[in-house]
Short mmCIF file of C-alpha atoms in Angstrom, two decimals:
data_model
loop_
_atom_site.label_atom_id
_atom_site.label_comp_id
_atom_site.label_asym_id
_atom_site.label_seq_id
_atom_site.Cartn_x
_atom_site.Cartn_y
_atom_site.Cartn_z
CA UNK A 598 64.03 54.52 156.82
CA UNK A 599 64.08 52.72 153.78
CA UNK A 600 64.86 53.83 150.52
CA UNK A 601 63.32 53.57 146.96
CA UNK A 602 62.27 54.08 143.75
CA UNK A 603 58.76 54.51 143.73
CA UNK A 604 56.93 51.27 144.66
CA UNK A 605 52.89 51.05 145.03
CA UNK A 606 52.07 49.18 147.44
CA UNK A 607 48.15 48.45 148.29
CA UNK A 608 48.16 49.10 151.80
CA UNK A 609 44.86 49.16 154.78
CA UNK A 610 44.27 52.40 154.87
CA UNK A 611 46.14 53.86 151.85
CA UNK A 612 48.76 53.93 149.14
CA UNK A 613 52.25 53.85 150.10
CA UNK A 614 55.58 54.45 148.38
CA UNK A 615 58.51 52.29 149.75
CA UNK A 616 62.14 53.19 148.86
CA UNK A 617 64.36 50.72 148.46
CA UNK A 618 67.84 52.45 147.52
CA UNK A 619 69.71 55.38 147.89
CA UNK A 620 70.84 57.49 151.28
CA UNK A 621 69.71 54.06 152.96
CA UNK A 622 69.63 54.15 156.92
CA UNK A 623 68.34 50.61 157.14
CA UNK A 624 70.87 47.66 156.70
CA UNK A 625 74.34 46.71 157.78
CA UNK A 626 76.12 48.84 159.77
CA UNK A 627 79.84 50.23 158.67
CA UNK A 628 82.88 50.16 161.07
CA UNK A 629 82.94 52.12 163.95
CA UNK A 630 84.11 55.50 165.46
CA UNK A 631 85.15 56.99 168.39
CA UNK A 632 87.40 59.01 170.42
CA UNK A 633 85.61 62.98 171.31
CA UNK A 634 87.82 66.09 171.26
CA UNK A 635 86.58 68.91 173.33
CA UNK A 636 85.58 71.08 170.72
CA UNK A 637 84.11 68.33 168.62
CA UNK A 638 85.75 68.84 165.78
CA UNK A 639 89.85 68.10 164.71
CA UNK A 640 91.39 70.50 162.65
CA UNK A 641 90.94 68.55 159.42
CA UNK A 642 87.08 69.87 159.50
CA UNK A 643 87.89 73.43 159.47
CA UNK A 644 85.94 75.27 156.31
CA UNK A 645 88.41 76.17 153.63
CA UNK A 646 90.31 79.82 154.57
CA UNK A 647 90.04 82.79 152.25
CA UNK A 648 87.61 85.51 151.27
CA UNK A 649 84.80 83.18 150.48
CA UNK A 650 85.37 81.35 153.67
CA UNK A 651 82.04 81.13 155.52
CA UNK A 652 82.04 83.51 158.82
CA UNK A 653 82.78 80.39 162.26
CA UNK A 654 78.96 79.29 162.75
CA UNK A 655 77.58 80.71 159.82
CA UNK A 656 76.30 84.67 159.39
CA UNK A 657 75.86 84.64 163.40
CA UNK A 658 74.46 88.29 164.71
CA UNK A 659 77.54 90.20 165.84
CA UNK A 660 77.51 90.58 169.73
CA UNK A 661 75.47 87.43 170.00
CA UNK A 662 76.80 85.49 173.39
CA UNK A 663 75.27 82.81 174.99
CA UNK A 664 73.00 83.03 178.51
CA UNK A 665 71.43 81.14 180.85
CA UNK A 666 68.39 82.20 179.07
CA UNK A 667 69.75 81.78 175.21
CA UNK A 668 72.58 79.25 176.15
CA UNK A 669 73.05 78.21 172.55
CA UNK A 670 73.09 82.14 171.38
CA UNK A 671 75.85 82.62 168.42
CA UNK A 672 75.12 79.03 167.31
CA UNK A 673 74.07 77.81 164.21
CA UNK A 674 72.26 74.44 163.80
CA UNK A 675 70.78 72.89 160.48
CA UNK A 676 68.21 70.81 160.41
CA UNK A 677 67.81 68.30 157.23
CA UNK A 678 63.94 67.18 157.11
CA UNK A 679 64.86 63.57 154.90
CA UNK A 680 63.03 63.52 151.74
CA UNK A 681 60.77 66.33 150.20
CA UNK A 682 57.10 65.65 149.82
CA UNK A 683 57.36 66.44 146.31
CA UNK A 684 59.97 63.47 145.68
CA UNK A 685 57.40 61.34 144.06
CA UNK A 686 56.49 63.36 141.67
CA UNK A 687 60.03 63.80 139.99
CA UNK A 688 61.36 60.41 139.97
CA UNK A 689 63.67 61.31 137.32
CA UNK A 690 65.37 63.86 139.08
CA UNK A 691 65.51 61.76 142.41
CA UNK A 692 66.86 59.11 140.52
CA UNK A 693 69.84 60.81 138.93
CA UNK A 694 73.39 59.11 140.24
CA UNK A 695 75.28 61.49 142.25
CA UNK A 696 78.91 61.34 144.00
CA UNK A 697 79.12 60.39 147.38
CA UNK A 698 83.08 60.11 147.72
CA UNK A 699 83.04 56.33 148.19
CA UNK A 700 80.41 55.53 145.11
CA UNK A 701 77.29 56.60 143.44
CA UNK A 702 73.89 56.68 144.92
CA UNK A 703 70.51 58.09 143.81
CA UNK A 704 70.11 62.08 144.34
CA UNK A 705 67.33 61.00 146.82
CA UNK A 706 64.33 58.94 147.54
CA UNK A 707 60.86 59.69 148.76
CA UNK A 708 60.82 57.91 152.03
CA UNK A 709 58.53 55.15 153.56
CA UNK A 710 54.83 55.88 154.91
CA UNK A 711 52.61 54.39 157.46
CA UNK A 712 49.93 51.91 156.56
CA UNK A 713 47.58 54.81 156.61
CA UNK A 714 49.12 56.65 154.37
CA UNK A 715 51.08 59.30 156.62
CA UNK A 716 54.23 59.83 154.45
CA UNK A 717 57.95 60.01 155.83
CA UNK A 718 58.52 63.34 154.14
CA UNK A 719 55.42 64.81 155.97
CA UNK A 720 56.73 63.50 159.61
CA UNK A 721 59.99 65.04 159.17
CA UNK A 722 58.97 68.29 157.84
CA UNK A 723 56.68 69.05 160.54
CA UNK A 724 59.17 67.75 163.44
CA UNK A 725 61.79 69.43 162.09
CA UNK A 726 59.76 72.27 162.29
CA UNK A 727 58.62 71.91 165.92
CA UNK A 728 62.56 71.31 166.91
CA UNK A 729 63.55 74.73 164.64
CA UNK A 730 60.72 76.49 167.57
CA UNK A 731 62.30 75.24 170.41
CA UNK A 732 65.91 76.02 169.32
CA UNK A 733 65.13 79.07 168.77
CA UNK A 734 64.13 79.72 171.88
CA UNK A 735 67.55 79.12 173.38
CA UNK A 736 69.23 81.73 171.11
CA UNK A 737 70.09 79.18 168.14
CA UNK A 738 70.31 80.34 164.48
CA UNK A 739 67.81 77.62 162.92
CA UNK A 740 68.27 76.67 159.01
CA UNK A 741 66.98 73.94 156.80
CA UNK A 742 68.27 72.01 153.60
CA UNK A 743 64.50 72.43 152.49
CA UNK A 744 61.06 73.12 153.60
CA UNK A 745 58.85 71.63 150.88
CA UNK A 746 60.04 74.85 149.00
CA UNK A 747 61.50 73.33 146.24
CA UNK A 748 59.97 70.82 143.79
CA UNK A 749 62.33 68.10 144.88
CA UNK A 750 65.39 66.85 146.97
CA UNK A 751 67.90 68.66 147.27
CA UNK A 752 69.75 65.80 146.27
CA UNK A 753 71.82 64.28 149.23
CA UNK A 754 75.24 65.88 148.41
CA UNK A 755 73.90 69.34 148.44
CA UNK A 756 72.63 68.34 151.72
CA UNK A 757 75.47 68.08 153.07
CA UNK A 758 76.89 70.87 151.26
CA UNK A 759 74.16 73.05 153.09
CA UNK A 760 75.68 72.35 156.58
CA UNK A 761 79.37 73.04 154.79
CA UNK A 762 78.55 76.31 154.34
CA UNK A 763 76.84 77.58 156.63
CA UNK A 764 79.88 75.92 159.08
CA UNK A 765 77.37 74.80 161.13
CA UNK A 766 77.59 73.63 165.04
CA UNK A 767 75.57 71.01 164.63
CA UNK A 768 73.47 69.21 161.86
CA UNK A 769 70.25 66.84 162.24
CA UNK A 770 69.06 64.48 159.71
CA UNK A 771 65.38 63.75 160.45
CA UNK A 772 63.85 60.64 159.45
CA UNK A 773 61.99 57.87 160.25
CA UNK A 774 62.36 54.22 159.27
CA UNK A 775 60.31 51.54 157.48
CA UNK A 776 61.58 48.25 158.83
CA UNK A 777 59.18 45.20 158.99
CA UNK A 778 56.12 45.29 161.45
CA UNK A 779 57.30 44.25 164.73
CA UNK A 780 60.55 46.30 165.08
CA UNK A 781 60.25 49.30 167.28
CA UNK A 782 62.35 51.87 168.26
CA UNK A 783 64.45 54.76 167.66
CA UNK A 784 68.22 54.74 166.51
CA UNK A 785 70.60 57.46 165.54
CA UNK A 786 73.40 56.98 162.47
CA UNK A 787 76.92 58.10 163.00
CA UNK A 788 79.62 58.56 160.37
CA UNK A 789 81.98 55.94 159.71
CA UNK A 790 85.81 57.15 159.11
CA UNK A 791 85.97 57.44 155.52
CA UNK A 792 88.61 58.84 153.52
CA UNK A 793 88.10 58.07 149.45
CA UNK A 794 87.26 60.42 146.96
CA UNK A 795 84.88 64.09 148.63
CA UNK A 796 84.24 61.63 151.37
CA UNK A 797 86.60 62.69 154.09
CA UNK A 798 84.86 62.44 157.97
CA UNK A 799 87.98 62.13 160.20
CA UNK A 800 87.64 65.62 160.94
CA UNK A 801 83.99 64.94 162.17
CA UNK A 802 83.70 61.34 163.76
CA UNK A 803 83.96 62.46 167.10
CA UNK A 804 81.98 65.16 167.80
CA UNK A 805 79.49 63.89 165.98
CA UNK A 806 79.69 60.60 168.38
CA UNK A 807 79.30 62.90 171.27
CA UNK A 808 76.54 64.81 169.26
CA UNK A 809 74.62 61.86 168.72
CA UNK A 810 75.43 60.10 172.12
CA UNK A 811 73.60 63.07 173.33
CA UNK A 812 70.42 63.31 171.13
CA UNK A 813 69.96 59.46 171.95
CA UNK A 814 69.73 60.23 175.68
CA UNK A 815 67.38 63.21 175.34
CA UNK A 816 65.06 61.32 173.02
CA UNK A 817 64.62 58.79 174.58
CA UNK A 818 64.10 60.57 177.70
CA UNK A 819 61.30 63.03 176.53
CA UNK A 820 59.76 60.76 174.40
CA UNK A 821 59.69 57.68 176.96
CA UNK A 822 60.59 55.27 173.83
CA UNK A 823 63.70 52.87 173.38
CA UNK A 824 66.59 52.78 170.77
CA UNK A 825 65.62 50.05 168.31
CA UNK A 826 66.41 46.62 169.24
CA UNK A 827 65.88 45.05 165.82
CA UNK A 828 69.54 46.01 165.54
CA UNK A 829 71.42 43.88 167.51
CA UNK A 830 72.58 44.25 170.76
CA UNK A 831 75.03 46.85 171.22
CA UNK A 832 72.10 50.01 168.95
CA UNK A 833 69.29 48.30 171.61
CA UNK A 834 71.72 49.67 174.30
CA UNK A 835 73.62 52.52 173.17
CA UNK A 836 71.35 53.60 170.41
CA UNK A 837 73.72 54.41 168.00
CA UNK A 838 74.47 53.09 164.70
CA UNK A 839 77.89 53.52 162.86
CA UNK A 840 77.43 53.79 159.13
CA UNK A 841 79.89 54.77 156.54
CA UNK A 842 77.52 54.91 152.83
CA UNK A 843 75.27 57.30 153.53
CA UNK A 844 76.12 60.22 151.44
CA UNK A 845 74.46 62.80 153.82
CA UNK A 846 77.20 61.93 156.55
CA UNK A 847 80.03 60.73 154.36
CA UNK A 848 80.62 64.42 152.15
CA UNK A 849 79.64 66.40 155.44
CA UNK A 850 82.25 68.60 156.77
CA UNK A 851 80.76 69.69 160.18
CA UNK A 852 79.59 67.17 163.26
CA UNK A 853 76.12 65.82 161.96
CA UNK A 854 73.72 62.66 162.62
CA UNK A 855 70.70 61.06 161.26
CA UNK A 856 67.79 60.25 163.74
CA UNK A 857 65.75 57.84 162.88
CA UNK A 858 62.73 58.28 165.23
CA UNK A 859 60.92 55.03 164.93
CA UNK A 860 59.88 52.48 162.02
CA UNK A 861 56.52 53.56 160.53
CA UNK A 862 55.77 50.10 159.45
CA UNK A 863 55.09 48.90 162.89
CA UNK A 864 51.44 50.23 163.88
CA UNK A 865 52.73 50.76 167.73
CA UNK A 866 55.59 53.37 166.29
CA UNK A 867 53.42 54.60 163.48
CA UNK A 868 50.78 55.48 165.82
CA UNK A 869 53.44 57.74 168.06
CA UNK A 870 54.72 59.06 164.79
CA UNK A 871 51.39 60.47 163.72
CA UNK A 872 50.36 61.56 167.13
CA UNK A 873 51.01 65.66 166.90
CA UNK A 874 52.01 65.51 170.93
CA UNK A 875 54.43 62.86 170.75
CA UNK A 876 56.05 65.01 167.67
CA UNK A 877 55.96 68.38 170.04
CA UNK A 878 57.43 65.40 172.73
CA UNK A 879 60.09 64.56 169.75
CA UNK A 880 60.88 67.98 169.56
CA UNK A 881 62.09 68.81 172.74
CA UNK A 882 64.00 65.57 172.58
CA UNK A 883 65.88 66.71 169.76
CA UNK A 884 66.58 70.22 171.32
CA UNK A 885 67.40 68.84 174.13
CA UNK A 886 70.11 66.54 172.79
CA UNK A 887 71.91 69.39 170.39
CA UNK A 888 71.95 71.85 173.48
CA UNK A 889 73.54 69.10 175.77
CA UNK A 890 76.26 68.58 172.86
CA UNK A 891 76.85 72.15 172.26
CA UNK A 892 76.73 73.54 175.58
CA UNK A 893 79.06 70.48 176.63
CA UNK A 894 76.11 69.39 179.04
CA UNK A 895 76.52 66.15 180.60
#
C-alpha cells in the first residue's frame, strides 16, 4: 500500500490519489521476530486489571463454547478495513501528527487506487466485509475499526486502540498495495519488537508470527496467488514481512497483522482485486488463516 497526502494523478481510466506517507506498508523492512508461545500471547500483553478491564475476548455471549460446527465460538476477531473512503475529503484531519510510541506519523492516509479508478478504501471495505460473513459463520464475534461510518480515519492509533479494548483474539489489517507496475503478489506485515514510548509489542510478536504465518498459507491457497516477490527473497518464500513503524502494529496490544493482498498498480493484481469472486475467494482465505491460528490448526 502506499501512503499519501493527496496526489492527482491523470491516470487511463480515471483519477487516482497516491499516498505517499504515513502507516506505510511499502518500503524497508524492520528487524525481525520470532519465537510462538502456545497461547500466542506472553503475559506482558494482558489488558490492564481492574473494573474497567475489558471482559477476556471482548463482551463474548456467556455459555458461548466452541464446536465442530462454530469452532471459533467465544472468539472475538477485529477486522481493520485500511483507510476510509471518506479520507480524501478531510485531508486536514488525516494529516494531523499523531503518536506512534517510536515517532509521529500522519493520523491516516487515503490509500492507492487502480488505474481505473477502483480505490484502496473501497477494496478493503467490501473484503473485510465478505471475511466478517464467513467468520461468522464459525461462531466468531466480528467487529470493525470502521465501516465508512464515520467521516474519516479513525486515525491509526485509535485503530489499534479498537483491538485493545475489545481484547481481541485476533486482529486483521486489510489493505492492498500500490507498488510499481510489474510487482505482483500478496505479503503480510508483522510487528517488529519495539519497546519506546506506547509502543511496546513483546507481548505480541509471536502469536502474531504464528497468526500471520497462517493467513499467508490460507491465502495463498484459496486465492491460487503468490506472496510478493518484489520483496526480496526470503517475503517471495515465506510471505511475511517484519516491520517495526507502522503505528497500527507498533501501539497494538493483542496478536494482529496487516495483509496486503496484492499491488493495485500492476493491471494483472488490479484486475483480481476488482474481480467480486476473487474478493469472496480472498475472503475465505482470510477466514481460513485466523481459524487455523486460533483453533491452533496446523
Amino acid at each position: 500500500m502506499v501512503l499519501a497526502v493527496l496526489v492527482p494523478l491523470a491516470l487511463a481510466g480515471g483519477l487516482v490519489w497516491l499516498v505517499t506517507s504515513g502507516d506505510r506498508t511499502s518500503g524497508p523492512g524492520a528487524p525481525s521476530a520470532s519465537g510462538a508461545p502456545a497461547d500466542g500471547r506472553t503475559p506482558s500483553a494482558a489488558p490492564p486489571s481492574g473494573p474497567d478491564a475489558p471482559a477476556p475476548g471482548g463482551d463474548r455471549p456467556p455459555g458461548a463454547s466452541p464446536s465442530a460446527e462454530r469452532p471459533l465460538a467465544g472468539r472475538v476477531v477485529v477486522l481493520d478495513p485500511g483507510h476510509n473512503p471518506g479520507n480524501r475529503d478531510h485531508t486536514a484531519e488525516i494529516n494531523r501528527q499523531v503518536d506512534i510510541g517510536t515517532g509521529r506519523k500522519e493520523c491516516d492516509t487515503t490509500g492507492t487506487a487502480s488505474d481505473a479508478g477502483y480505490p484502496e478504501a473501497d477494496f478493503t471495505l467490501d473484503l473485510a466485509r465478505r471475511t466478517r460473513a464467513v467468520l461468522r459463520e464459525q461462531g466468531a464475534e466480528v467487529r470493525f475499526t470502521q465501516e465508512a461510518d464515520v467521516p474519516f480515519g479513525p486515525c491509526i492509533d485509535e485503530r489499534a486502540a479498537i483491538g485493545n479494548r475489545a481484547n481481541a483474539d485476533a486482529v486483521v489489517s486489510l489493505h492492498a498495495d500500490g507498488s510499481a507496475r510489474g510487482n505482483r503478489g500478496f505479503h503480510v506485515i508483522l510487528p517488529a519488537e519495539v519497546r519506546q514510548g506506547d509502543a511496546d509489542t513483546r507481548g505480541i510478536t509471536a502469536g502474531s508470527r504464528r497468526l500471520g504465518e497462517h493467513l499467508a498459507d490460507r491465502f495463498a491457497e484459496a486465492t491460487g496467488t503468490r506472496p510478493a516477490g518484489y520483496l526480496g527473497p526470503q517475503t517471495a518464500d515465506s510471505g511475511l514481512v517484519v516491520r517495526g513503524d507502522l503505528g497500527g502494529l507498533n501501539l497494538s496490544r493483542v496478536p494482529k497483522v496487516f495483509l496486503e493482498c496484492g499491488n493495485m498498480r500492476d493491471p494483472r493484481d488490479a484486475a483480481l482485486l476488482s474481480d467480486p469472486a476473487w474478493r469472496q475467494r480472498a475472503a475465505r482465505g482470510v477466514a481460513a488463516g485466523v481459524t487455523a491460528y486460533l483453533t491452533g490448526n496446523q
